[in-house]
Coordinates of N, CA and C in Angstrom, one line a residue:
M1 N 68.7 127.2 91.0 CA 69.0 125.9 91.6 C 70.4 125.5 91.3
K2 N 71.1 125.0 92.4 CA 72.5 124.6 92.2 C 72.6 123.1 92.4
R3 N 73.3 122.4 91.4 CA 73.4 121.0 91.4 C 74.9 120.6 91.3
A4 N 75.2 119.5 92.0 CA 76.6 119.0 92.0 C 76.5 117.6 91.4
I5 N 77.4 117.3 90.4 CA 77.4 116.0 89.8 C 78.8 115.4 90.0
A6 N 78.8 114.2 90.7 CA 80.0 113.4 90.9 C 80.5 113.0 89.5
S7 N 81.8 113.2 89.3 CA 82.4 112.9 87.9 C 83.7 112.2 88.0
S8 N 84.0 111.4 87.0 CA 85.2 110.7 86.9 C 86.3 111.6 86.2
G9 N 85.9 112.8 85.7 CA 86.8 113.7 85.1 C 86.3 115.1 85.3
E10 N 87.1 116.1 84.8 CA 86.7 117.5 85.0 C 85.9 118.1 83.8
Q11 N 85.6 117.3 82.8 CA 84.8 117.7 81.7 C 83.4 117.3 81.7
E12 N 82.5 118.0 81.0 CA 81.1 117.6 81.0 C 80.8 116.3 80.2
D13 N 81.8 115.9 79.4 CA 81.6 114.6 78.7 C 82.2 113.4 79.5
S14 N 82.7 113.7 80.7 CA 83.2 112.6 81.6 C 82.0 111.9 82.1
L15 N 82.2 110.6 82.5 CA 81.1 109.8 83.1 C 80.8 110.2 84.5
V16 N 79.6 110.1 84.8 CA 79.2 110.3 86.2 C 79.9 109.2 87.0
S17 N 80.5 109.6 88.1 CA 81.3 108.7 89.0 C 80.3 107.7 89.6
P18 N 80.8 106.4 89.6 CA 80.0 105.4 90.2 C 80.0 105.5 91.8
V19 N 80.8 106.3 92.3 CA 80.9 106.5 93.8 C 80.8 108.0 94.0
S20 N 80.4 108.3 95.3 CA 80.2 109.7 95.6 C 81.3 110.3 96.4
G21 N 81.5 109.7 97.6 CA 82.5 110.2 98.5 C 83.9 110.2 97.9
R22 N 84.2 109.3 97.1 CA 85.5 109.2 96.5 C 85.6 109.5 95.0
A23 N 84.5 110.3 94.5 CA 84.5 110.7 93.1 C 85.7 111.7 92.9
E24 N 86.3 111.6 91.8 CA 87.5 112.4 91.5 C 87.2 113.9 91.5
Y25 N 86.0 114.2 90.9 CA 85.6 115.6 90.7 C 84.1 115.8 91.0
Y26 N 83.8 117.0 91.3 CA 82.4 117.4 91.4 C 82.2 118.6 90.4
L27 N 81.3 118.5 89.5 CA 81.0 119.6 88.6 C 79.7 120.3 89.2
I28 N 79.8 121.6 89.4 CA 78.8 122.4 90.0 C 78.1 123.2 88.9
Y29 N 76.8 123.0 88.9 CA 75.9 123.8 87.9 C 75.0 124.7 88.7
E30 N 74.9 125.9 88.1 CA 73.9 126.8 88.6 C 73.1 127.4 87.4
D31 N 71.8 127.4 87.6 CA 70.9 127.8 86.4 C 71.3 127.0 85.2
N32 N 71.7 125.7 85.3 CA 72.0 124.8 84.3 C 73.3 125.1 83.5
K33 N 74.1 125.9 84.1 CA 75.4 126.2 83.5 C 76.5 125.8 84.4
L34 N 77.6 125.2 83.9 CA 78.7 124.8 84.7 C 79.4 126.1 85.2
V35 N 79.5 126.2 86.6 CA 80.0 127.3 87.2 C 81.3 127.0 87.9
K36 N 81.5 125.7 88.3 CA 82.7 125.4 89.1 C 83.0 123.9 88.9
T37 N 84.3 123.6 88.9 CA 84.8 122.2 89.0 C 85.6 122.1 90.2
I38 N 85.3 121.1 91.0 CA 86.0 120.9 92.3 C 86.7 119.6 92.2
K39 N 88.1 119.6 92.4 CA 88.8 118.3 92.5 C 88.6 117.9 94.0
N40 N 88.1 116.7 94.1 CA 87.7 116.2 95.5 C 88.9 116.0 96.3
P41 N 89.0 116.8 97.4 CA 90.2 116.6 98.3 C 90.1 115.4 99.3
F42 N 88.9 114.7 99.2 CA 88.7 113.7 100.2 C 88.7 112.3 99.6
V43 N 89.3 112.1 98.4 CA 89.4 110.9 97.7 C 90.1 109.8 98.5
V44 N 91.1 110.2 99.3 CA 91.9 109.3 100.1 C 91.6 109.5 101.6
G45 N 91.5 108.4 102.4 CA 91.3 108.6 103.8 C 89.9 108.2 104.2
G46 N 89.6 108.1 105.5 CA 88.3 107.7 106.0 C 87.3 108.9 106.1
G47 N 86.1 108.5 106.1 CA 85.0 109.5 106.2 C 84.8 110.4 105.0
A48 N 85.1 109.9 103.8 CA 85.0 110.7 102.6 C 83.6 111.1 102.4
G49 N 82.6 110.3 102.5 CA 81.3 110.6 102.2 C 80.8 111.8 103.1
Y50 N 81.0 111.7 104.4 CA 80.6 112.8 105.3 C 81.3 114.1 105.0
A51 N 82.6 114.0 104.7 CA 83.4 115.2 104.4 C 82.9 115.8 103.1
V52 N 82.7 115.0 102.1 CA 82.2 115.6 100.8 C 80.8 116.2 101.0
A53 N 79.9 115.6 101.8 CA 78.6 116.1 102.0 C 78.8 117.5 102.6
G54 N 79.7 117.7 103.6 CA 79.9 119.0 104.1 C 80.4 120.0 103.1
M55 N 81.3 119.6 102.2 CA 81.9 120.4 101.2 C 80.8 120.9 100.3
L56 N 79.9 120.0 99.9 CA 78.8 120.3 99.0 C 77.7 121.2 99.6
I57 N 77.5 121.0 100.9 CA 76.6 121.8 101.7 C 77.1 123.2 101.7
N58 N 78.5 123.4 102.0 CA 79.1 124.7 102.0 C 79.0 125.4 100.6
E59 N 78.9 124.6 99.6 CA 78.7 125.2 98.2 C 77.3 125.6 97.9
K60 N 76.4 125.2 98.9 CA 75.0 125.5 98.8 C 74.3 124.9 97.7
V61 N 74.6 123.6 97.4 CA 73.9 122.8 96.4 C 72.6 122.4 96.9
N62 N 71.6 122.2 95.9 CA 70.3 121.7 96.2 C 70.1 120.3 95.9
T63 N 71.0 119.8 94.9 CA 70.9 118.4 94.4 C 72.3 117.9 94.2
V64 N 72.4 116.6 94.6 CA 73.7 115.9 94.3 C 73.3 114.6 93.5
V65 N 74.1 114.5 92.4 CA 73.9 113.3 91.5 C 75.2 112.5 91.5
A66 N 75.0 111.2 91.7 CA 76.2 110.2 91.6 C 75.6 108.8 91.3
G67 N 76.6 108.0 91.0 CA 76.2 106.6 90.7 C 75.7 105.9 92.0
N68 N 76.4 106.1 93.1 CA 76.0 105.5 94.3 C 76.4 106.4 95.4
V69 N 75.5 106.6 96.4 CA 75.7 107.5 97.5 C 75.6 106.7 98.8
G70 N 76.7 106.7 99.6 CA 76.7 105.9 100.8 C 75.7 106.5 101.8
A71 N 75.4 105.6 102.8 CA 74.4 106.0 103.8 C 74.8 107.3 104.6
N72 N 76.0 107.4 105.1 CA 76.4 108.5 105.8 C 76.3 109.8 105.0
M73 N 76.7 109.8 103.8 CA 76.6 111.0 103.0 C 75.2 111.3 102.7
K74 N 74.4 110.3 102.4 CA 73.0 110.6 102.1 C 72.3 111.2 103.3
I75 N 72.5 110.7 104.5 CA 71.9 111.2 105.7 C 72.3 112.7 105.9
A76 N 73.6 112.9 105.8 CA 74.2 114.3 106.0 C 73.5 115.3 105.0
L77 N 73.4 114.9 103.7 CA 72.8 115.8 102.7 C 71.3 116.0 103.0
E78 N 70.6 114.9 103.3 CA 69.2 115.0 103.4 C 68.8 115.8 104.7
E79 N 69.7 115.8 105.7 CA 69.4 116.6 106.9 C 69.4 118.1 106.6
K80 N 70.1 118.5 105.5 CA 70.2 119.9 105.0 C 69.2 120.1 103.8
N81 N 68.3 119.1 103.6 CA 67.3 119.2 102.5 C 67.9 119.2 101.1
V82 N 69.1 118.5 101.0 CA 69.7 118.4 99.7 C 69.1 117.1 99.0
T83 N 68.6 117.2 97.8 CA 68.1 116.0 97.1 C 69.3 115.2 96.6
V84 N 69.1 113.8 96.7 CA 70.2 112.9 96.2 C 69.6 112.1 95.1
I85 N 70.2 112.1 94.0 CA 69.7 111.4 92.8 C 70.8 110.4 92.3
N86 N 70.4 109.2 92.0 CA 71.2 108.1 91.5 C 71.2 108.1 90.0
I87 N 72.3 108.3 89.3 CA 72.4 108.1 87.8 C 73.7 107.5 87.6
S88 N 73.8 106.5 86.7 CA 75.1 105.9 86.4 C 75.1 105.6 84.9
E89 N 76.4 105.4 84.5 CA 76.7 105.0 83.1 C 76.2 106.0 82.1
K90 N 76.3 107.3 82.5 CA 76.0 108.4 81.6 C 77.0 109.5 81.7
S91 N 77.1 110.3 80.7 CA 78.0 111.5 80.9 C 77.4 112.5 81.9
V92 N 78.2 113.4 82.4 CA 77.7 114.4 83.3 C 76.6 115.2 82.6
K93 N 76.9 115.6 81.3 CA 75.9 116.4 80.6 C 74.6 115.6 80.4
E94 N 74.7 114.3 80.1 CA 73.5 113.5 79.9 C 72.7 113.4 81.2
A95 N 73.5 113.3 82.3 CA 72.8 113.2 83.7 C 72.1 114.5 84.0
L96 N 72.7 115.7 83.6 CA 72.1 116.9 83.9 C 70.8 117.0 83.1
V97 N 70.8 116.6 81.9 CA 69.6 116.6 81.0 C 68.5 115.8 81.7
E98 N 68.9 114.6 82.2 CA 67.9 113.7 82.8 C 67.3 114.3 84.1
V99 N 68.1 115.0 84.8 CA 67.6 115.7 86.0 C 66.7 116.8 85.6
L100 N 67.0 117.6 84.6 CA 66.2 118.7 84.2 C 64.9 118.2 83.6
N101 N 64.9 117.0 83.0 CA 63.7 116.4 82.4 C 62.9 115.6 83.4
A102 N 63.4 115.6 84.7 CA 62.8 114.8 85.8 C 62.6 113.3 85.5
K103 N 63.6 112.8 84.8 CA 63.6 111.3 84.5 C 64.5 110.6 85.5
A104 N 65.3 111.3 86.3 CA 66.1 110.7 87.3 C 65.4 110.3 88.5
K105 N 65.8 109.2 89.2 CA 65.2 108.7 90.4 C 65.9 109.2 91.6
K106 N 65.1 109.8 92.5 CA 65.7 110.1 93.8 C 65.9 108.8 94.6
I107 N 66.9 108.9 95.4 CA 67.2 107.7 96.3 C 67.0 108.0 97.7

């Protein structure tokens, strides 16, 4: 299973970003190990949510975690059967543990 977590920084102890389309980074986990860090190229400009959704779909993620996911991004991800989970005010690592323990809420 491949998961993408929106992050305010490039480290696992960074906070989950309160926004999705304009998150500074996405940390990509596969089999619960950090395998890639992506600096979001869509932070500036219009259509960030839709563009980020496409980027994450191309990365073949199954789940996206962020503090808030806009409607366009959510629709684009769900059309490709990507689960969207809302977690805020936690570190990326804490959010991953929550997802693994099924304590996180799908939105």
